[in-house]
PDB file of C-alpha atoms in Angstrom:
ATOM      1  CA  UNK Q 178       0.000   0.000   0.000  1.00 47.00           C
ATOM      2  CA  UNK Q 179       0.927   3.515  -0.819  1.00 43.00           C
ATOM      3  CA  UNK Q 180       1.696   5.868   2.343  1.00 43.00           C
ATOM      4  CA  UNK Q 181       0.246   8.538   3.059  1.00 44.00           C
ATOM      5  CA  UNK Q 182       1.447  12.018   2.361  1.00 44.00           C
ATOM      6  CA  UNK Q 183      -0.423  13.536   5.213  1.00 47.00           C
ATOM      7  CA  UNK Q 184      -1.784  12.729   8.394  1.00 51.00           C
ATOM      8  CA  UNK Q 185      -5.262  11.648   8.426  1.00 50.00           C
ATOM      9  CA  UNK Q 186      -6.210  14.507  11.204  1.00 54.00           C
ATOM     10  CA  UNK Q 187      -4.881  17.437   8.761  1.00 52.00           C
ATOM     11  CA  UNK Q 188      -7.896  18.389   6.227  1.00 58.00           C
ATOM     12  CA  UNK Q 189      -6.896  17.830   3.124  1.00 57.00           C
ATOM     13  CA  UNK Q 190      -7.780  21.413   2.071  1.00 63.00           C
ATOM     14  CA  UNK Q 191      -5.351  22.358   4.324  1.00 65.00           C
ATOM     15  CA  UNK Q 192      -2.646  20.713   2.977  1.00 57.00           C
ATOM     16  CA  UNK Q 193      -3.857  22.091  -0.638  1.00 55.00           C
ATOM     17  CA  UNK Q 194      -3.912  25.523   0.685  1.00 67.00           C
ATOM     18  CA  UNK Q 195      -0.420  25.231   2.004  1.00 65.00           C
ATOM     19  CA  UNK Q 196       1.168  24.213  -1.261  1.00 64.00           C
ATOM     20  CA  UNK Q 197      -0.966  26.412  -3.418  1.00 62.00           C
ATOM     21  CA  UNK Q 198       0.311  28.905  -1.422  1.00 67.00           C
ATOM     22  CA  UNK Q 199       4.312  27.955  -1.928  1.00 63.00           C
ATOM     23  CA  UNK Q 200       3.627  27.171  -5.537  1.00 60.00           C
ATOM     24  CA  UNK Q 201       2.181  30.725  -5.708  1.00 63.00           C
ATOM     25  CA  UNK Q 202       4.710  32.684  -4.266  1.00 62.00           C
ATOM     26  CA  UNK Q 203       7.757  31.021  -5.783  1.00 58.00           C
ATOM     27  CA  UNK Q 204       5.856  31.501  -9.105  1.00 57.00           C
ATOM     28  CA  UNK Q 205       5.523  35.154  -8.212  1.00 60.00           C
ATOM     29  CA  UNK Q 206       9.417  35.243  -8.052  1.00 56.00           C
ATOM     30  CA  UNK Q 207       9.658  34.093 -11.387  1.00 50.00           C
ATOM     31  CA  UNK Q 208       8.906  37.278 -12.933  1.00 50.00           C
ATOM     32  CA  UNK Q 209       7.726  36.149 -16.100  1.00 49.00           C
ATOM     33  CA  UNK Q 210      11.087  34.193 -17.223  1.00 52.00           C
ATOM     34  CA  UNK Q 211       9.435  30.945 -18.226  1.00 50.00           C
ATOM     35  CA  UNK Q 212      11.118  29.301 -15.067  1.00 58.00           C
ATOM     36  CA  UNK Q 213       9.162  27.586 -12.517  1.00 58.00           C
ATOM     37  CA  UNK Q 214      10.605  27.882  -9.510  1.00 62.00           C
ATOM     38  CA  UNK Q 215       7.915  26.474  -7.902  1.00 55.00           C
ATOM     39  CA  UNK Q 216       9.042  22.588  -9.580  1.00 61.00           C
ATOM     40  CA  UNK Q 217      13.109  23.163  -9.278  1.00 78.00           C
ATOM     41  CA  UNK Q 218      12.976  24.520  -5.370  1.00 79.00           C
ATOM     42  CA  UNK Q 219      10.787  22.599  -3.657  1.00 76.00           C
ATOM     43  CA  UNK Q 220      11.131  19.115  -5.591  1.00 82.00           C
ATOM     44  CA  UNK Q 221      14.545  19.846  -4.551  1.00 85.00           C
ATOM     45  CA  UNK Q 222      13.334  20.335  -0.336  1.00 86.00           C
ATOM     46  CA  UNK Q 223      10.814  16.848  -1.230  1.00 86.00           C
ATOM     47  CA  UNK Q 224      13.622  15.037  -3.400  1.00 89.00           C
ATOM     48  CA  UNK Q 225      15.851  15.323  -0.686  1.00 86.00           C
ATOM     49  CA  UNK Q 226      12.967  13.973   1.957  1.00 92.00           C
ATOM     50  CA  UNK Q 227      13.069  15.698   4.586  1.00 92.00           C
ATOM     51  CA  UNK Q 228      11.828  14.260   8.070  1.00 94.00           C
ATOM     52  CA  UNK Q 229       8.416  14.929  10.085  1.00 96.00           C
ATOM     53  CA  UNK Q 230       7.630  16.627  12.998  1.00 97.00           C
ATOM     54  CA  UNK Q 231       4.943  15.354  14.966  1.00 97.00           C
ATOM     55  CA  UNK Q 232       5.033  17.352  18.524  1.00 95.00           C
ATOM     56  CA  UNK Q 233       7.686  15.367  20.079  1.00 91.00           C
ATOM     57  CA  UNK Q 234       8.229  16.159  23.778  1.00 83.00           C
ATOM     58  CA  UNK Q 235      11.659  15.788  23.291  1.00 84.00           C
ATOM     59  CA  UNK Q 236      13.704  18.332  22.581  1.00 82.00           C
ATOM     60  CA  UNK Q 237      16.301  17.003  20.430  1.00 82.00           C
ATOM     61  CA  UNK Q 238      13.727  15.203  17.822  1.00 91.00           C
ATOM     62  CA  UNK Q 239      12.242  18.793  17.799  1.00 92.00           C
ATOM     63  CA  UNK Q 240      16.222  20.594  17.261  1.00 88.00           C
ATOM     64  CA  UNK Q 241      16.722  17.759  14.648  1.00 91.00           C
ATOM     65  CA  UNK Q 242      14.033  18.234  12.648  1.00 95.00           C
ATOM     66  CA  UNK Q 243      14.901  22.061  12.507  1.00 95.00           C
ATOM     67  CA  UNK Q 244      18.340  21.717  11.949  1.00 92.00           C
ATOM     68  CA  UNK Q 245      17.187  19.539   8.621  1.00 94.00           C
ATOM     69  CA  UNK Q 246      15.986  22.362   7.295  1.00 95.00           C
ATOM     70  CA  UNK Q 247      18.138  24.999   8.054  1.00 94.00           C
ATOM     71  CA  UNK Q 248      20.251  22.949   6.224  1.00 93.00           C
ATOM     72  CA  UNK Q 249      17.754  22.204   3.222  1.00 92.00           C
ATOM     73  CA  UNK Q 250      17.056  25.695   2.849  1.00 92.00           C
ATOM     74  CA  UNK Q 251      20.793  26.820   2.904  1.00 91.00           C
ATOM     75  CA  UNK Q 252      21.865  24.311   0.544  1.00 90.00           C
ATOM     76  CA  UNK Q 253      19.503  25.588  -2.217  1.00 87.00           C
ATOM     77  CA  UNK Q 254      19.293  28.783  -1.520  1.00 89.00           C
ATOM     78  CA  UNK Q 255      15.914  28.932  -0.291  1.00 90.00           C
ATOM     79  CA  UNK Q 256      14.112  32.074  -0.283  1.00 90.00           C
ATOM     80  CA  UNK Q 257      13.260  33.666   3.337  1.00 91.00           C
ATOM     81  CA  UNK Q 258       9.700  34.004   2.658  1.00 89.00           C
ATOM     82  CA  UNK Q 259       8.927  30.838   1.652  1.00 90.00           C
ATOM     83  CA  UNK Q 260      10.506  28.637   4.691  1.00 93.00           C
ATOM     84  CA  UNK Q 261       7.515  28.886   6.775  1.00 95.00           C
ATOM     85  CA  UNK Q 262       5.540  27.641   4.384  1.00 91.00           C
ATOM     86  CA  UNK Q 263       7.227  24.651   2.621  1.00 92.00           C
ATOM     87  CA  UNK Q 264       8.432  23.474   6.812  1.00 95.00           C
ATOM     88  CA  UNK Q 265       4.789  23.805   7.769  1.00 96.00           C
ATOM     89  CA  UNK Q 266       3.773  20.774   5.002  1.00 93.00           C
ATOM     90  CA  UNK Q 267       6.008  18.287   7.104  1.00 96.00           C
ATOM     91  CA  UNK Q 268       3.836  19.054  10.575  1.00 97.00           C
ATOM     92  CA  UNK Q 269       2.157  16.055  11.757  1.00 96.00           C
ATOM     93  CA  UNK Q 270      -0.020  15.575  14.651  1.00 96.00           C
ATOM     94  CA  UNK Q 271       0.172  17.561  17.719  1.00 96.00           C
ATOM     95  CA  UNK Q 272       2.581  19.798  15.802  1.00 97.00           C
ATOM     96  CA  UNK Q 273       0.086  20.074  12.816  1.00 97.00           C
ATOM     97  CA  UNK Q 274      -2.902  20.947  14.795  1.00 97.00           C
ATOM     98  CA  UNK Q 275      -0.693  23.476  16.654  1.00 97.00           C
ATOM     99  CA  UNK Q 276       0.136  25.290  13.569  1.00 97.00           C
ATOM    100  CA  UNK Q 277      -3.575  25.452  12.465  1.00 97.00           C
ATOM    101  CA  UNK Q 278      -5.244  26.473  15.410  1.00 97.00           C
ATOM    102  CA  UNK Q 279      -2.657  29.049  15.625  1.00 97.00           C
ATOM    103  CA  UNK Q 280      -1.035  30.090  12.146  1.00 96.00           C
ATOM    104  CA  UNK Q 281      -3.233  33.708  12.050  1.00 96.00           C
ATOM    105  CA  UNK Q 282      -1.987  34.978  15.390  1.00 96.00           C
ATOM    106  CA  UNK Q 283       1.780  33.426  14.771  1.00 96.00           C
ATOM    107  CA  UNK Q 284       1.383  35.398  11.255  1.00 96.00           C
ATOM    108  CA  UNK Q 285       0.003  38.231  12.665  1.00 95.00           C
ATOM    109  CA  UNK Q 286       3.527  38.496  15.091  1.00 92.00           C
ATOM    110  CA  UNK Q 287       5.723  41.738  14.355  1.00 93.00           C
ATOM    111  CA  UNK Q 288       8.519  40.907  11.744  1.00 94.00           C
ATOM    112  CA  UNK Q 289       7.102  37.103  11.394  1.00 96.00           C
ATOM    113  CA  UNK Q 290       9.519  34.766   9.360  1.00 96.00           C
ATOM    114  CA  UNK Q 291      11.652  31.666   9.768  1.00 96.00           C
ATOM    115  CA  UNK Q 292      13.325  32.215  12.589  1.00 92.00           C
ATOM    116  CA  UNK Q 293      10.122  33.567  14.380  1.00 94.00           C
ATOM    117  CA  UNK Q 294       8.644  30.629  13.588  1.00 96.00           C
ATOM    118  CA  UNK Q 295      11.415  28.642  15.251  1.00 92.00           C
ATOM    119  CA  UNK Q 296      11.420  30.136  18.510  1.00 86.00           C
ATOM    120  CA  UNK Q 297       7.463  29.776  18.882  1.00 92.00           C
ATOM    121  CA  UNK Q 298       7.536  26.262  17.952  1.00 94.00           C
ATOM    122  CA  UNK Q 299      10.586  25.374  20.618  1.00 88.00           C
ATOM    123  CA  UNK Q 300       8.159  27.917  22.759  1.00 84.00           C
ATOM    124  CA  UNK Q 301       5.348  25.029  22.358  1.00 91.00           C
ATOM    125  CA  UNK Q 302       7.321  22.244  22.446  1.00 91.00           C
ATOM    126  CA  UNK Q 303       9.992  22.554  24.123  1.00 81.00           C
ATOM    127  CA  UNK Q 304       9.048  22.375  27.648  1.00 77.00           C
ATOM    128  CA  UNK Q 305      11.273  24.038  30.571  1.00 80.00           C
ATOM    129  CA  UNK Q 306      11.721  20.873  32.045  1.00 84.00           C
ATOM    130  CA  UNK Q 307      13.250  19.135  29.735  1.00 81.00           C
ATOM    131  CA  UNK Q 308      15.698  21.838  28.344  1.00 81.00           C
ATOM    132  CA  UNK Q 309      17.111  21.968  32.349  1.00 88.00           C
ATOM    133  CA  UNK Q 310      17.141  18.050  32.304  1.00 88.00           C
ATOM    134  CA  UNK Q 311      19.210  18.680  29.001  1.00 87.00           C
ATOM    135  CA  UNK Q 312      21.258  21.281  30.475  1.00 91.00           C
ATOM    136  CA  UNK Q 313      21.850  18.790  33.521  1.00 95.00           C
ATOM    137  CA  UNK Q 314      22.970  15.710  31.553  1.00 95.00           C
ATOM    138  CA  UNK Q 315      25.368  18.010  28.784  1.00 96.00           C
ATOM    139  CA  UNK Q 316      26.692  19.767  32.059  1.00 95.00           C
ATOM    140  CA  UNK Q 317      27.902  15.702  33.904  1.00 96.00           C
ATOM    141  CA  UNK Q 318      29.069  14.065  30.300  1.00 97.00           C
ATOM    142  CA  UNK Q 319      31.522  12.132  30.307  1.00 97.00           C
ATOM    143  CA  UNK Q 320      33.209  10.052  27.797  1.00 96.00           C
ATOM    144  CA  UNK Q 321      32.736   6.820  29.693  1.00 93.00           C
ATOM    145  CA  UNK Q 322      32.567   3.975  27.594  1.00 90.00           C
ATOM    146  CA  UNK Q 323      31.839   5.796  24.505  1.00 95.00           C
ATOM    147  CA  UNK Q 324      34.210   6.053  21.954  1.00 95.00           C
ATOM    148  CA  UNK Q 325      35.608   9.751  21.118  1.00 96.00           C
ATOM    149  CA  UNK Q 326      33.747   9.485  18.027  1.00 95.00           C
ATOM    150  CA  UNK Q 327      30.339   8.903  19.899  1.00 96.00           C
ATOM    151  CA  UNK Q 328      31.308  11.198  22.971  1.00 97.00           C
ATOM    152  CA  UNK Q 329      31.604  14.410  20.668  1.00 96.00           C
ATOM    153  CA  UNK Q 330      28.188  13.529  19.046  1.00 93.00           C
ATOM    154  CA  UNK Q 331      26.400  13.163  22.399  1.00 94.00           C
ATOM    155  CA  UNK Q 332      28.755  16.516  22.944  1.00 96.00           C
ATOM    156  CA  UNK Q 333      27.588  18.124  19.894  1.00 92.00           C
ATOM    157  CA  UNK Q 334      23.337  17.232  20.407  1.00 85.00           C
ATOM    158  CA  UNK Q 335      23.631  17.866  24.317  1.00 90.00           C
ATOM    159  CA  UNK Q 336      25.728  21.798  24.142  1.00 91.00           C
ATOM    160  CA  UNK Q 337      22.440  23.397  22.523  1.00 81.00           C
ATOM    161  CA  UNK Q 338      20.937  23.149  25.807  1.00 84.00           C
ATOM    162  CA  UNK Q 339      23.508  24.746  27.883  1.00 89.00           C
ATOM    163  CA  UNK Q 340      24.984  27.674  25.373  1.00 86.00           C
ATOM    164  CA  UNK Q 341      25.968  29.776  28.308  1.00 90.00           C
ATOM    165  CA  UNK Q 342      28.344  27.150  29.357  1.00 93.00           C
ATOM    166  CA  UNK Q 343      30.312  26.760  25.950  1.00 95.00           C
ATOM    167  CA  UNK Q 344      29.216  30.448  24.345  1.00 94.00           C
ATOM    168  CA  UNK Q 345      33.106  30.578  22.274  1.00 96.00           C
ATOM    169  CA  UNK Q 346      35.161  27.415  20.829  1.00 96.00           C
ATOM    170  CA  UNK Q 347      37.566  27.809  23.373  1.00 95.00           C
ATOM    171  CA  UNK Q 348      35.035  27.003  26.446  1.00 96.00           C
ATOM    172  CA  UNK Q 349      33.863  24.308  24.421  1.00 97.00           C
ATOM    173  CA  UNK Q 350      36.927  22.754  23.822  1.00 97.00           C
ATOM    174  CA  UNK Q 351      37.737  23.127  27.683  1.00 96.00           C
ATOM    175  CA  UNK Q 352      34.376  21.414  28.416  1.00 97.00           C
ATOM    176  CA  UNK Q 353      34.722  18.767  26.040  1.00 97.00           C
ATOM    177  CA  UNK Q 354      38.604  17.787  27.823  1.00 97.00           C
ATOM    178  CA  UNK Q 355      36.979  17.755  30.934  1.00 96.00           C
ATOM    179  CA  UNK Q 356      34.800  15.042  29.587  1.00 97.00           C
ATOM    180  CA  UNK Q 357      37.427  13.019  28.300  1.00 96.00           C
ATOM    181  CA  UNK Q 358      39.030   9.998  30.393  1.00 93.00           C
ATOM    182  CA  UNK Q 359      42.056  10.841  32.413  1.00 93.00           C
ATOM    183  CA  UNK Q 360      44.628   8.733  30.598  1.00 90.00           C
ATOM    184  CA  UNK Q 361      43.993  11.092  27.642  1.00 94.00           C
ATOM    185  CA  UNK Q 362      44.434  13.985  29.323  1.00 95.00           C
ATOM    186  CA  UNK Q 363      47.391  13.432  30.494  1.00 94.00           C
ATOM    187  CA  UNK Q 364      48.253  13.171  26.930  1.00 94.00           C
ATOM    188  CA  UNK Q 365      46.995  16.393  26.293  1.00 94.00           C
ATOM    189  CA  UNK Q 366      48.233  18.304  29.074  1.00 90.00           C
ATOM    190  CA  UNK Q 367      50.022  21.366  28.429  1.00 88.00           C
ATOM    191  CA  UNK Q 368      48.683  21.563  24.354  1.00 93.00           C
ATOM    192  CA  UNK Q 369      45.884  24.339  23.879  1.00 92.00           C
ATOM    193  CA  UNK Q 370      43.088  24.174  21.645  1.00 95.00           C
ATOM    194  CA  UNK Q 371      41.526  27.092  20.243  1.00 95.00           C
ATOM    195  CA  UNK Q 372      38.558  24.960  18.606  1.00 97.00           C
ATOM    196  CA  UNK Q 373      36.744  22.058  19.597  1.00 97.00           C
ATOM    197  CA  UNK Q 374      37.265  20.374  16.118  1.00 97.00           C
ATOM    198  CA  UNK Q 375      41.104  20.771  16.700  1.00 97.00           C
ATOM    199  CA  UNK Q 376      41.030  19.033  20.581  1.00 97.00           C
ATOM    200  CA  UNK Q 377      38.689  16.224  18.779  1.00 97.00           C
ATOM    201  CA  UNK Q 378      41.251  15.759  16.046  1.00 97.00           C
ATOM    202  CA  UNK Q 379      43.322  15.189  18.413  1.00 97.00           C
ATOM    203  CA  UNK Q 380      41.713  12.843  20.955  1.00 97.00           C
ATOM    204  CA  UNK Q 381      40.205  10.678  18.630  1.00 96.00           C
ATOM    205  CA  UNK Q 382      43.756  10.381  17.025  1.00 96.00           C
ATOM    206  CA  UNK Q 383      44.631   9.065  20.853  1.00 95.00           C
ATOM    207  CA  UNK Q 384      41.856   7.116  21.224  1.00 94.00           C
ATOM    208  CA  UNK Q 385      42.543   5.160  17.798  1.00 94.00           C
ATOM    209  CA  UNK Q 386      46.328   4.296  19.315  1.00 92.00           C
ATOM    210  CA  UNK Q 387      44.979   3.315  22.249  1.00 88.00           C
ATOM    211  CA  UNK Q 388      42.629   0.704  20.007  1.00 86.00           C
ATOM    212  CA  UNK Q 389      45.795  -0.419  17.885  1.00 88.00           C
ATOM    213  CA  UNK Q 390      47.574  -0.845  21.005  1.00 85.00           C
ATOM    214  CA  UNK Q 391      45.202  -3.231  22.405  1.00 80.00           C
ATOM    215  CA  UNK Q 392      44.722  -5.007  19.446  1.00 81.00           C
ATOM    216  CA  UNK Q 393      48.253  -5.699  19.189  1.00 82.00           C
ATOM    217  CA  UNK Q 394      48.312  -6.906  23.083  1.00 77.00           C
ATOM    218  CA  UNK Q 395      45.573  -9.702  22.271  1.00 74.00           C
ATOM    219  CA  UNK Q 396      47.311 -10.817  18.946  1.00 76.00           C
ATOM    220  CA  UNK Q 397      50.277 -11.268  20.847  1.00 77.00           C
ATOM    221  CA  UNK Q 398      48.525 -13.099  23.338  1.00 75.00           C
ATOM    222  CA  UNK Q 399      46.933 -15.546  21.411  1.00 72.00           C
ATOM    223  CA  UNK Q 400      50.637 -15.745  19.443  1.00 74.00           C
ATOM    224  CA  UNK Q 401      51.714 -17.142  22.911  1.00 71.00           C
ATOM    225  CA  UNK Q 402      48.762 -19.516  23.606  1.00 69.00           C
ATOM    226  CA  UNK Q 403      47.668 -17.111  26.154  1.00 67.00           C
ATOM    227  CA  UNK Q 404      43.257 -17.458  26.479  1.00 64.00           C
ATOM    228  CA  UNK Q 405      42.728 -14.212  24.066  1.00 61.00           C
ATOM    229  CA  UNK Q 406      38.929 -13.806  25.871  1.00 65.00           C
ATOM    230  CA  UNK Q 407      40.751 -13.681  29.267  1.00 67.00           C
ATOM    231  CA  UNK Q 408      43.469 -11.078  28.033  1.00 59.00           C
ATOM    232  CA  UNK Q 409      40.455  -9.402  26.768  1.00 61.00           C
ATOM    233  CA  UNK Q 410      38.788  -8.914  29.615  1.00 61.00           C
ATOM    234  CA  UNK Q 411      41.245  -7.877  31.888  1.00 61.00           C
ATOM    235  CA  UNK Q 412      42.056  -4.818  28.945  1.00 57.00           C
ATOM    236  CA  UNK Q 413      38.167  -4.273  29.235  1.00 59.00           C
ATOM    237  CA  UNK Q 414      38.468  -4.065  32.961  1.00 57.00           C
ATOM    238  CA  UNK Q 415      42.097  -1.854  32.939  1.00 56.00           C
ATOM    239  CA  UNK Q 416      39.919   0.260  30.058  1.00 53.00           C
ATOM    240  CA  UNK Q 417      36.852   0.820  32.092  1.00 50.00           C
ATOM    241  CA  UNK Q 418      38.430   1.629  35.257  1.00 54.00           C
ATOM    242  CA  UNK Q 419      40.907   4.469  33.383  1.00 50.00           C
ATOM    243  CA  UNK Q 420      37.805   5.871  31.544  1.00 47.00           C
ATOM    244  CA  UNK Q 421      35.358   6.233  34.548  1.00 50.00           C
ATOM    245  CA  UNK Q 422      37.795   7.925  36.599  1.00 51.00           C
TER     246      UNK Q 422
END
């Protein structure tokens, strides 16, 4: 079976009414040129399939979905008028019926555009609570068992919740040591980073030794008839115990 485009609680009028309205205004731009700029632009947003958002009380799914398309709309260019519009068609659900019980008086806000229209759907969804609960867990990471590569993601999705903290690369590259297991710190002590992308580089380049270097301890164990899931274990255990400390 076919999926749906829409969700069965949005009126399909609605959903007309919202791409009429793109396909009007980018057709408007077009000046008379012959162009449609209503079939290059936005097949290129749908070709590229963005995600939904259906009122998520989370506040990443919610960060994620905009960050999709701030990046869709800087990648082609997309004009500022028209973001509103073509994000709106990929509402669902509680965020769908939000936007339609409340699109005239979130239109009818002084200087209304894009970035408007971000800060009163994080307003909606985006529940004090969880941003301090956010703030919280960003403000205890710790590598732990993660590998660098996995630590600087968590790093990465957690800092939006605590900008104050990490405001310039430099405190975020201080932050983001502090995280890091002591073993590899010791390895970076006395080096300053002005970026966080240069202490990463950096770490993960220690973290990958430390791999080869363990790999090379079990092939030499296993070389010397040595139980290679014992060895193993007791690396996991020396590992764990330098990375939680």
């Amino acid at each position: 079976r076919r999926r749906r485009m829409t969700d069965p609680n949005t009126p399909l009028n609605e959903v007309v009414r919202q791409l009429a309205t793109v396909t009007q205004q980018l057709a408007n731009r077009a000046g008379g040129n012959g162009q449609d700029p209503a079939g290059e632009l936005f097949k290129k947003i749908t070709q590229s399939k963005p995600p939904t958002y259906s009122g998520e009380p989370n506040p990443a799914v919610l960060e994620g979905w905009l960050r999709e398309f701030n990046k869709l709309f800087g990648a082609v260019n997309y004009p500022e008028e028209l973001k509103v519009n073509s994000a709106v068609y990929y509402l669902r659900g509680e965020a769908d019926l939000w936007w339609s019980q409340n699109e005239n008086v979130l239109r009818a806000v002084p200087g209304f555009n894009w970035d408007v229209f971000q800060e009163q759907i994080r307003n909606k969804f985006y529940p004090v609570f969880l941003q301090k609960q956010k703030a919280d867990e960003f403000l205890e990471l710790k590598m732990g068992n993660m590998s660098v590569t996995e630590y600087y993601a968590k790093f990465i999705e957690l800092s939006r919740f605590a900008k104050e903290t990490v405001a310039t690369e430099k405190m975020k590259a201080s932050r983001f040591e502090r995280g890091l297991p002591i073993d590899i710190q010791l390895q970076l002590s006395g080096q300053v980073f002005e970026t966080l992308d240069e202490l990463y580089g950096r770490a993960a380049h220690l973290y990958t030794l430390e791999q080869k270097k363990k790999e090379i301890i079990l092939r030499r164990a296993v070389k010397e008839g040595e139980d290679p899931d014992e060895v193993e274990m007791i690396l996991e255990a020396r590992f764990y115990e330098a990375h939680n400390k």
